[in-house]
Tab-separated table of C-alpha atoms and ligand atoms in Angstrom:
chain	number	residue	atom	x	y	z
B	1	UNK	CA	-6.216	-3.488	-22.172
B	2	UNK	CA	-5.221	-7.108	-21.482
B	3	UNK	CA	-7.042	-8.900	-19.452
B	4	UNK	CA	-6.700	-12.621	-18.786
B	5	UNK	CA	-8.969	-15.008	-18.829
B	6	UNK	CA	-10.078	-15.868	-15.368
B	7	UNK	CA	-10.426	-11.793	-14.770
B	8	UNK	CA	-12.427	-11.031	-18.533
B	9	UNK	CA	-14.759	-13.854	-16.859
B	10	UNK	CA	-14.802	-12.322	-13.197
B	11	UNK	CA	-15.608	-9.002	-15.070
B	12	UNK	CA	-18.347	-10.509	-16.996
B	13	UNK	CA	-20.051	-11.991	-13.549
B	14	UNK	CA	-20.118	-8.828	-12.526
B	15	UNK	CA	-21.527	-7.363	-15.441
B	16	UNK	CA	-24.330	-9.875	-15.047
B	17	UNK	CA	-25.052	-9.209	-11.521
B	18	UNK	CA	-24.986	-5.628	-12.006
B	19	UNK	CA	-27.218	-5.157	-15.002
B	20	UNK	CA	-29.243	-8.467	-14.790
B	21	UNK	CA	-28.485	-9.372	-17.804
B	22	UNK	CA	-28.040	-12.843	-19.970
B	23	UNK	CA	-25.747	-14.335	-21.974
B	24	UNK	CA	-27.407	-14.882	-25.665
B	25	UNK	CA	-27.156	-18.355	-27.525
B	26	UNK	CA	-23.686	-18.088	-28.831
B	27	UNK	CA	-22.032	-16.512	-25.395
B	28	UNK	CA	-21.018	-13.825	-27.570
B	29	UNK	CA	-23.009	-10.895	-25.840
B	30	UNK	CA	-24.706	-10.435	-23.075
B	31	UNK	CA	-28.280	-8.826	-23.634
B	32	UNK	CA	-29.929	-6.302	-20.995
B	33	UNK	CA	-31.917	-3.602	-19.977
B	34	UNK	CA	-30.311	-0.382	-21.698
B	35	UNK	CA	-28.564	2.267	-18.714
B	36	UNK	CA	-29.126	4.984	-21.123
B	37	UNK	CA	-32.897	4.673	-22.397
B	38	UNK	CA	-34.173	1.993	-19.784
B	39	UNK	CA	-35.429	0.073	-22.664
B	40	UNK	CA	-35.750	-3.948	-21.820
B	41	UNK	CA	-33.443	-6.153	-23.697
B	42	UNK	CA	-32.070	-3.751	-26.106
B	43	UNK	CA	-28.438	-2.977	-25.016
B	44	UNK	CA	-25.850	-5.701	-25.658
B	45	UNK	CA	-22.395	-5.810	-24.593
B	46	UNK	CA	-19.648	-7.943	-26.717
B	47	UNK	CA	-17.753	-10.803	-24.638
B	48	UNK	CA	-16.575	-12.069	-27.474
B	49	UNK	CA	-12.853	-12.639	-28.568
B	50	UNK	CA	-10.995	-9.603	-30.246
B	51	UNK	CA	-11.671	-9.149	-33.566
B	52	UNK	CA	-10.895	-6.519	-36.276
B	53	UNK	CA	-13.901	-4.475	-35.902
B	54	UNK	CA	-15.094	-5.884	-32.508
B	55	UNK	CA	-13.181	-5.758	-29.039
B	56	UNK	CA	-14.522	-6.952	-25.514
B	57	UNK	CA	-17.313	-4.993	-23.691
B	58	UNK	CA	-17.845	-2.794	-26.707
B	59	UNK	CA	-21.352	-2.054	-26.177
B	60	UNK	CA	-24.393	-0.949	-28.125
B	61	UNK	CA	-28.320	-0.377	-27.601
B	62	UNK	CA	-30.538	-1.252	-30.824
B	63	UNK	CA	-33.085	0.842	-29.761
B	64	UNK	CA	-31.642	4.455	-29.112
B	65	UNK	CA	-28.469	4.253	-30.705
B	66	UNK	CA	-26.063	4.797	-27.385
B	67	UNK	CA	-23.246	3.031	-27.155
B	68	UNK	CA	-19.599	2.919	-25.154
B	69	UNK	CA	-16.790	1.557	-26.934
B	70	UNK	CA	-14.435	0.588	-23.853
B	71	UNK	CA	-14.456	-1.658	-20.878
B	72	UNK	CA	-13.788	1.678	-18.701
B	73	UNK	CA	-16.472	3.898	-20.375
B	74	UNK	CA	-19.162	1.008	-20.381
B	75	UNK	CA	-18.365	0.772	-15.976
B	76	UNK	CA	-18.577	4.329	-15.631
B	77	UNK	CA	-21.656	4.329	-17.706
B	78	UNK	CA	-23.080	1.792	-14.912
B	79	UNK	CA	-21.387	3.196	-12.151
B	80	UNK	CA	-18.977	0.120	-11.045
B	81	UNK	CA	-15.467	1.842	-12.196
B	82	UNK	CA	-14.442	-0.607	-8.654
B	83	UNK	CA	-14.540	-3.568	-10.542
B	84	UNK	CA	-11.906	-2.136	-13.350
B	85	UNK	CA	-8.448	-3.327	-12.902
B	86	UNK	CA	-5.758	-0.921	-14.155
B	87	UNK	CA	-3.433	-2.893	-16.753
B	88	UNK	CA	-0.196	-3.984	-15.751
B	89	UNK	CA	2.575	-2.554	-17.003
B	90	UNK	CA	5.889	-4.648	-18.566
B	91	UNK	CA	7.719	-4.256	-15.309
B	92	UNK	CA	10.456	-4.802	-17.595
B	93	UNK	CA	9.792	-1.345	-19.171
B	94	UNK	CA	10.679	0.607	-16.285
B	95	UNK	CA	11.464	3.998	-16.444
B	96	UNK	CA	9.918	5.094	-19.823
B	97	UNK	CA	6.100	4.644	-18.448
B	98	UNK	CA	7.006	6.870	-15.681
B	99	UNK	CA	8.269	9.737	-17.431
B	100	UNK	CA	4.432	9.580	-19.708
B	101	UNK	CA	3.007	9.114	-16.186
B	102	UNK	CA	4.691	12.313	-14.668
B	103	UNK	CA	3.343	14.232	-17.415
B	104	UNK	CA	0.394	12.773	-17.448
B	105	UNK	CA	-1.067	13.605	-13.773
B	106	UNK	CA	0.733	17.019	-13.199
B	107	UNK	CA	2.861	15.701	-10.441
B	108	UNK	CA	6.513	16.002	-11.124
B	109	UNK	CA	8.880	13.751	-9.851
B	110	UNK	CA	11.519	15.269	-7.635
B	111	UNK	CA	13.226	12.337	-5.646
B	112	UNK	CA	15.992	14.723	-3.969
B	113	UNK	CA	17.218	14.632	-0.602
B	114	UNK	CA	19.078	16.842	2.034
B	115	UNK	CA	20.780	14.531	4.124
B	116	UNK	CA	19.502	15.352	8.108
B	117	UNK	CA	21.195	14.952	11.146
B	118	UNK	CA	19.692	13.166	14.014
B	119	UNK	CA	18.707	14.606	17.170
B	120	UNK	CA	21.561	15.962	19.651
B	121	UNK	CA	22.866	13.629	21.914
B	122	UNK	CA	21.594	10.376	19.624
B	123	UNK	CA	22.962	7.012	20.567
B	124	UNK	CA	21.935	4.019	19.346
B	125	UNK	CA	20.594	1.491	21.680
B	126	UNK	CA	20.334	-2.901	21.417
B	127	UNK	CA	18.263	-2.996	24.055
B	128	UNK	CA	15.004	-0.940	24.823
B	129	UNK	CA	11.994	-1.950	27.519
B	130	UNK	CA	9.714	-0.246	25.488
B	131	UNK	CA	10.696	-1.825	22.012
B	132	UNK	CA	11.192	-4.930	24.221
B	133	UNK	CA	7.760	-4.563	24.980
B	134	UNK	CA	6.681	-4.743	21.275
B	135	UNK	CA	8.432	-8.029	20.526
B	136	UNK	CA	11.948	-6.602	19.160
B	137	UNK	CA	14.617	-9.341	19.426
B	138	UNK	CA	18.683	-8.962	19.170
B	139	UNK	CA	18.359	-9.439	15.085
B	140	UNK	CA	15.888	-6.575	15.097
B	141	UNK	CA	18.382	-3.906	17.027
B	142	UNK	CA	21.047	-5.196	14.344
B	143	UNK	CA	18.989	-4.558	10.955
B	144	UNK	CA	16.645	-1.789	11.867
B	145	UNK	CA	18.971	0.491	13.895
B	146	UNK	CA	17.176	2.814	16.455
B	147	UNK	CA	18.674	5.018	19.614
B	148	UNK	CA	18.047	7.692	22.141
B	149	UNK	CA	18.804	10.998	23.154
B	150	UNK	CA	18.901	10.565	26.628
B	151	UNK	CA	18.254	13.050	29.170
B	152	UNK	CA	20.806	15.770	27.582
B	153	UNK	CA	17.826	16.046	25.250
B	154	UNK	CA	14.761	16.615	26.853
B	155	UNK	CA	12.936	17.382	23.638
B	156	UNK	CA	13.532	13.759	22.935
B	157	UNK	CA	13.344	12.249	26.716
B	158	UNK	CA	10.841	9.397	26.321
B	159	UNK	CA	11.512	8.872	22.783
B	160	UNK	CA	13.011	6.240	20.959
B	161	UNK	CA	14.038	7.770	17.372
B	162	UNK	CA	14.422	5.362	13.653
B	163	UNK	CA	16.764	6.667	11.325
B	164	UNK	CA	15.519	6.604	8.037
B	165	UNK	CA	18.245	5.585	5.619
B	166	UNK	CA	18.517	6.084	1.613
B	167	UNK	CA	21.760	4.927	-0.110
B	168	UNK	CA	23.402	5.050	3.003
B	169	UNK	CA	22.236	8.651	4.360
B	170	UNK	CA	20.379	9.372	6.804
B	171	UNK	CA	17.220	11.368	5.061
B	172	UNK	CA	15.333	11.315	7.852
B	173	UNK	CA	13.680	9.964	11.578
B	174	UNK	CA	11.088	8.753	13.009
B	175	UNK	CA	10.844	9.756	16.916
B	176	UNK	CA	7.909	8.257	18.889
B	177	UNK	CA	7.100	8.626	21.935
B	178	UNK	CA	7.651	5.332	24.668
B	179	UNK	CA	3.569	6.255	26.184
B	180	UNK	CA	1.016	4.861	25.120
B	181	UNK	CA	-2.046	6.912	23.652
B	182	UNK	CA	-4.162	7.084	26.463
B	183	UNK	CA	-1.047	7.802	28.619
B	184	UNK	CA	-0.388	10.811	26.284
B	185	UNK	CA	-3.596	12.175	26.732
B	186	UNK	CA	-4.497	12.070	30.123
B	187	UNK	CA	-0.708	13.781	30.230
B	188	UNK	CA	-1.506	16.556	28.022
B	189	UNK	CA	-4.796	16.862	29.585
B	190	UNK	CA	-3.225	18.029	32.569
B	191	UNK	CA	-0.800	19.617	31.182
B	192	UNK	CA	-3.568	21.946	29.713
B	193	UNK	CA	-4.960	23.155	33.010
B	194	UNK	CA	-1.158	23.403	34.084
B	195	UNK	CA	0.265	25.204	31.145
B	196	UNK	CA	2.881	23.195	30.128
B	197	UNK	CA	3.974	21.660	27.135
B	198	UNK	CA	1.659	18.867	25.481
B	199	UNK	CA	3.446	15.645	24.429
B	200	UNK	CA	3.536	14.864	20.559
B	201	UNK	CA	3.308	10.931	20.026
B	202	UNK	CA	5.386	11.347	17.015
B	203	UNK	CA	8.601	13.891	16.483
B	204	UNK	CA	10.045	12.890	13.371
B	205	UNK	CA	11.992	15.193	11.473
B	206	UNK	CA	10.787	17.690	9.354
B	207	UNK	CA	13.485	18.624	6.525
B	208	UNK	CA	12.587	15.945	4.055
B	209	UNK	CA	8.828	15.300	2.965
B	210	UNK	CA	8.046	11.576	4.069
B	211	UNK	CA	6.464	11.069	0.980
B	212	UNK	CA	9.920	11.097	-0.339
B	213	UNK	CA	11.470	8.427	1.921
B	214	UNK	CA	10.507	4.843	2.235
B	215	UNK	CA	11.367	3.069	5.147
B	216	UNK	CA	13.871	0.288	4.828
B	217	UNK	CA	15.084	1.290	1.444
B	218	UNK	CA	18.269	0.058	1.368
B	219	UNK	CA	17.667	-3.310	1.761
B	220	UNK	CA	16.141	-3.219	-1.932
B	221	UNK	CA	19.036	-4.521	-4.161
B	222	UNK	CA	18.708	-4.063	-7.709
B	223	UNK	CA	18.720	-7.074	-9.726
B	224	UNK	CA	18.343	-9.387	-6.589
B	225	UNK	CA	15.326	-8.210	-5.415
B	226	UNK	CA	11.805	-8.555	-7.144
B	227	UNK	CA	9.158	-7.635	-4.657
B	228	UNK	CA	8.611	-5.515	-2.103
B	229	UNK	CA	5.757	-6.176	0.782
B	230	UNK	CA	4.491	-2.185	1.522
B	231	UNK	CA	2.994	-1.746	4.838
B	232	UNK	CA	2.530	1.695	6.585
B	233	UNK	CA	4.810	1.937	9.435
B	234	UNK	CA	8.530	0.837	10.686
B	235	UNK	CA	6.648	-1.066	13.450
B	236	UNK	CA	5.170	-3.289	10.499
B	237	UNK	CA	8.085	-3.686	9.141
B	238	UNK	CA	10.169	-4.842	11.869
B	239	UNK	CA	7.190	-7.662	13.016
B	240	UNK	CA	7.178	-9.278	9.843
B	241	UNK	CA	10.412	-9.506	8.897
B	242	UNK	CA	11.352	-11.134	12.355
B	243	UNK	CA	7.952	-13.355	12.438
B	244	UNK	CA	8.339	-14.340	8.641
B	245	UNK	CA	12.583	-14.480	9.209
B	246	UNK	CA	13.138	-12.382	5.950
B	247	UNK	CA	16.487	-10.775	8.100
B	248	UNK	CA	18.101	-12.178	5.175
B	249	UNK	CA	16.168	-12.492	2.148
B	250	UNK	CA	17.291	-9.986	-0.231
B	251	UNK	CA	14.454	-11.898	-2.973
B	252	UNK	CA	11.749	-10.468	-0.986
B	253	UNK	CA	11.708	-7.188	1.056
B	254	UNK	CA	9.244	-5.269	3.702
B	255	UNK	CA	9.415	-1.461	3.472
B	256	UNK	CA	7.051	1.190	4.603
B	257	UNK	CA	5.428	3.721	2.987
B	258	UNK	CA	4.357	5.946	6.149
B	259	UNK	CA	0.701	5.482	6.132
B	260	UNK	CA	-1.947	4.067	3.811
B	261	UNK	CA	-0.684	6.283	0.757
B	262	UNK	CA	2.332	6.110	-1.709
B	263	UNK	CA	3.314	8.372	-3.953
B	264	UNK	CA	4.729	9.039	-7.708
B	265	UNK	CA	8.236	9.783	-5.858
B	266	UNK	CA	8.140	6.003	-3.861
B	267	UNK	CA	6.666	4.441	-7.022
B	268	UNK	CA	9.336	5.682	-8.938
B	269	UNK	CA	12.109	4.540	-6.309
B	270	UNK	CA	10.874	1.658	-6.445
B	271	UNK	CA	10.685	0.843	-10.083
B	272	UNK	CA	14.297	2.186	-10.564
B	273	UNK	CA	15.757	-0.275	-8.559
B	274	UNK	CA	13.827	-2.739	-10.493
B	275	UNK	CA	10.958	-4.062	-8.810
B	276	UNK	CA	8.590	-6.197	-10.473
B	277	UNK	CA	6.081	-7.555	-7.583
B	278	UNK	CA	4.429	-5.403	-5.018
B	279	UNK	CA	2.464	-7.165	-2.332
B	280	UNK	CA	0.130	-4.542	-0.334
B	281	UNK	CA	0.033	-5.303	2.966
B	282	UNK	CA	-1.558	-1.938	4.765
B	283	UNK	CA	-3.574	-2.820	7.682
B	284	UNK	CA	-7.274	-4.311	7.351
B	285	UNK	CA	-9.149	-1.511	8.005
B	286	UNK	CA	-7.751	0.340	4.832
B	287	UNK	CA	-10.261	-1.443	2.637
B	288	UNK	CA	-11.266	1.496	0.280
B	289	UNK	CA	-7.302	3.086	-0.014
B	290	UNK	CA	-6.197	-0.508	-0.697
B	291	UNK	CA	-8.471	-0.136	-3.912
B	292	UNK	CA	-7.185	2.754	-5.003
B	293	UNK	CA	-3.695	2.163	-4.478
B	294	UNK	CA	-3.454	-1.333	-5.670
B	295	UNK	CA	-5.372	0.270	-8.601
B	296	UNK	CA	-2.757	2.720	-8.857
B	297	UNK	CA	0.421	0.518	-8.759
B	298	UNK	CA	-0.930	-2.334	-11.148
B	299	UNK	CA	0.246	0.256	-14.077
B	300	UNK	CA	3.801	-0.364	-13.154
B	301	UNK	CA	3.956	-3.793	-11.042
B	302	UNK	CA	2.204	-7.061	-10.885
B	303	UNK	CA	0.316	-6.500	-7.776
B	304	UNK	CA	-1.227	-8.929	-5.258
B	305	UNK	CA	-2.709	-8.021	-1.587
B	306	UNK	CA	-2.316	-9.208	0.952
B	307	UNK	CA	-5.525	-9.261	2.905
B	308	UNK	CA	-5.809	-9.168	6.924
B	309	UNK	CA	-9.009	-10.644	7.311
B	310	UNK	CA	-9.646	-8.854	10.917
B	311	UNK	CA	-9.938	-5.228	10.479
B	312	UNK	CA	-8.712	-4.586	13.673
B	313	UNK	CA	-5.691	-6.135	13.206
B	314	UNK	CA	-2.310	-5.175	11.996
B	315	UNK	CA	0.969	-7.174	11.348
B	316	UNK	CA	2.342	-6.534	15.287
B	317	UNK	CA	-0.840	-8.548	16.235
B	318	UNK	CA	-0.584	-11.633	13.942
B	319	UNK	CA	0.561	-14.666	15.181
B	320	UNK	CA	3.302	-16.560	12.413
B	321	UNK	CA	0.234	-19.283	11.899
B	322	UNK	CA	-1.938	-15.966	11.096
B	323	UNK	CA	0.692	-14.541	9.145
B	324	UNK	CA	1.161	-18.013	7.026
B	325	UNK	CA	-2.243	-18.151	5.949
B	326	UNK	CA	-2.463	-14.143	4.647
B	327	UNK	CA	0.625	-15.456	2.419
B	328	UNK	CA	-0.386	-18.953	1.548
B	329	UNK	CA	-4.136	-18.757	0.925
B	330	UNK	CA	-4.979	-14.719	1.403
B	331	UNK	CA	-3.131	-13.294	-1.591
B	332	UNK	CA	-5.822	-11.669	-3.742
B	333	UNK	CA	-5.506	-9.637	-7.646
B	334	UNK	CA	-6.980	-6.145	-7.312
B	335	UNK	CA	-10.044	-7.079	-8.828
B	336	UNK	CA	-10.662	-10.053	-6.677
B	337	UNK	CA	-10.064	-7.805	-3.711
B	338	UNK	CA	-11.969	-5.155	-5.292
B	339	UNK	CA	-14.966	-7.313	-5.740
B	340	UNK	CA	-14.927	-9.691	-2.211
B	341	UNK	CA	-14.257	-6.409	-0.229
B	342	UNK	CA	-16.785	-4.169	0.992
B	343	UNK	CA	-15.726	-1.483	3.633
B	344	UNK	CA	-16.465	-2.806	6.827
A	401	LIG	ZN1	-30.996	2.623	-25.125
């Protein structure tokens, strides 16, 4: 695997801390305590260049013969597989790694569609209190369209409903409701006692698995644009394209995945349109699926995160300053992230 520099050295740090160990005279190996026989200063690890018979962290103990021959095997063996970062792939490759990766973890890739209508009576609306209430300005209305039913539609009174577009179709909607939680629940609490229907915060539609769709799709344009920022819901999307004013950026675009997961169909829409740079921006309280995923996506992407520092926070809360700083200073590798972040 190819690892450069400054992360070979970050992974060596680690390696230190972890195992206590030393560097020996020539900074070639590092010398410790053996994780297979407990044996003191008997089990070195190579941190030397690549050479015919030798490659990094090809490890060995001189007194019971163990050994692990890979970076990957040697952090299993020690139990920090965190502090491995997955080896980018040539973005430029593209397709061919995903066809190997389909095979590989038993999850074919079936990126069809039915095309779904929207609820009865949808209009589309420029001006909502409710969205009003969560920042949404006249540019937002225009490039994230979004409507209501009305009363002719009582399943959808209270709603306001996001059409999910892909190539131009509509694949699918998001309906939430206008309440807040607690306003839900104290509802639905009475309604209990009363016997009448419970109110569902969310009534998207159900024809097309989400895990299919990615939210603001179309704005990717292949062979203009060369990262996407992923965040988890249309909300997120909307706030920071209007507080970073990316309305017309087609470089750089903010889609959604639909919670703190993406799958092999998203991955692959993305790479097909030609992605090369994915910034992860799910909220700051998704410390350990950040890991994973970021993990996950460095085989096809360069990948950086974008870090939240306050858990509690997601992109509707930042302030632009706030926002600035996650992009100008906060942007962390994998394995940085992987090693600075412990789940709060
Ligand atoms: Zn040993």
């Amino acid at each position: 695997m190819e690892l450069s520099r400054i992360e070979k050295e970050q992974i060596i740090e680690e390696i230190i801390y972890e195992l206590k160990a030393k560097r020996d005279g020539g900074n070639k190996n590092l010398i410790c305590r053996c994780p297979f026989c407990k044996k003191d200063g008997k089990f070195g690890i190579y941190i030397g260049r690549e050479t015919g018979r030798k490659s990094p962290f090809m490890s060995h103990c001189f007194s019971c013969g163990s050994s692990t021959t890979t970076l990957k095997k040697l952090l299993e063996t020690i139990g920090r597989m965190d502090i491995l970062v997955t080896p980018t792939a040539n973005p430029g490759a593209r397709l061919e790694t995903l066809l190997v990766f389909a095979g590989d973890e038993d999850e074919s890739i079936d990126d069809s569609l039915n095309i779904v209508e929207l609820p009865d009576f949808h209009k589309r609306c420029f001006s909502h209190d409710y969205l009003k209430s969560r920042g949404f300005t006249y540019d937002d209305y225009e490039c994230f369209p979004v409507g209501i039913t009305g009363r002719l539609n009582y399943k959808f009174n209270d709603y306001v409903i996001f059409p999910v577009i892909d190539e131009g179709d509509i694949v699918g909607y998001v309906a939430r409701h206008t309440w807040s939680k607690s306003e839900i629940e104290a509802y639905n609490r009475k309604a209990k006692t009363k016997g009448n229907y419970r109110i569902l915060r969310f009534r998207n539609s159900t024809e097309n698995d989400f895990t299919r769709l990615l939210y603001n799709y179309d704005s990717i344009i292949d062979g203009q644009t060369d990262t996407v920022i992923i965040v988890e819901g249309i909300f997120d999307v909307v706030a920071l394209v209007r507080k970073m004013e990316l309305y017309d950026n087609r470089r750089i675009v903010v889609i959604a995945t639909f919670g703190k997961k993406i799958s092999h169909t998203q991955i692959y829409k993305l790479q097909s349109k030609g992605i090369e740079t994915v910034v992860l921006g799910y909220d700051g309280d998704a410390v350990e699926a950040i890991k994973k995923i970021s993990g996950e996506l460095s085989r096809y992407f360069n990948v950086l995160i974008a870090d939240i520092p306050n858990p509690e926070k997601d992109w509707e809360d930042l302030s632009y300053e706030e926002i600035y700083r996650v992009f100008a200073y906060g942007l962390k590798t994998p394995l940085e992230y992987s090693i600075n972040k412990i789940q709060q």
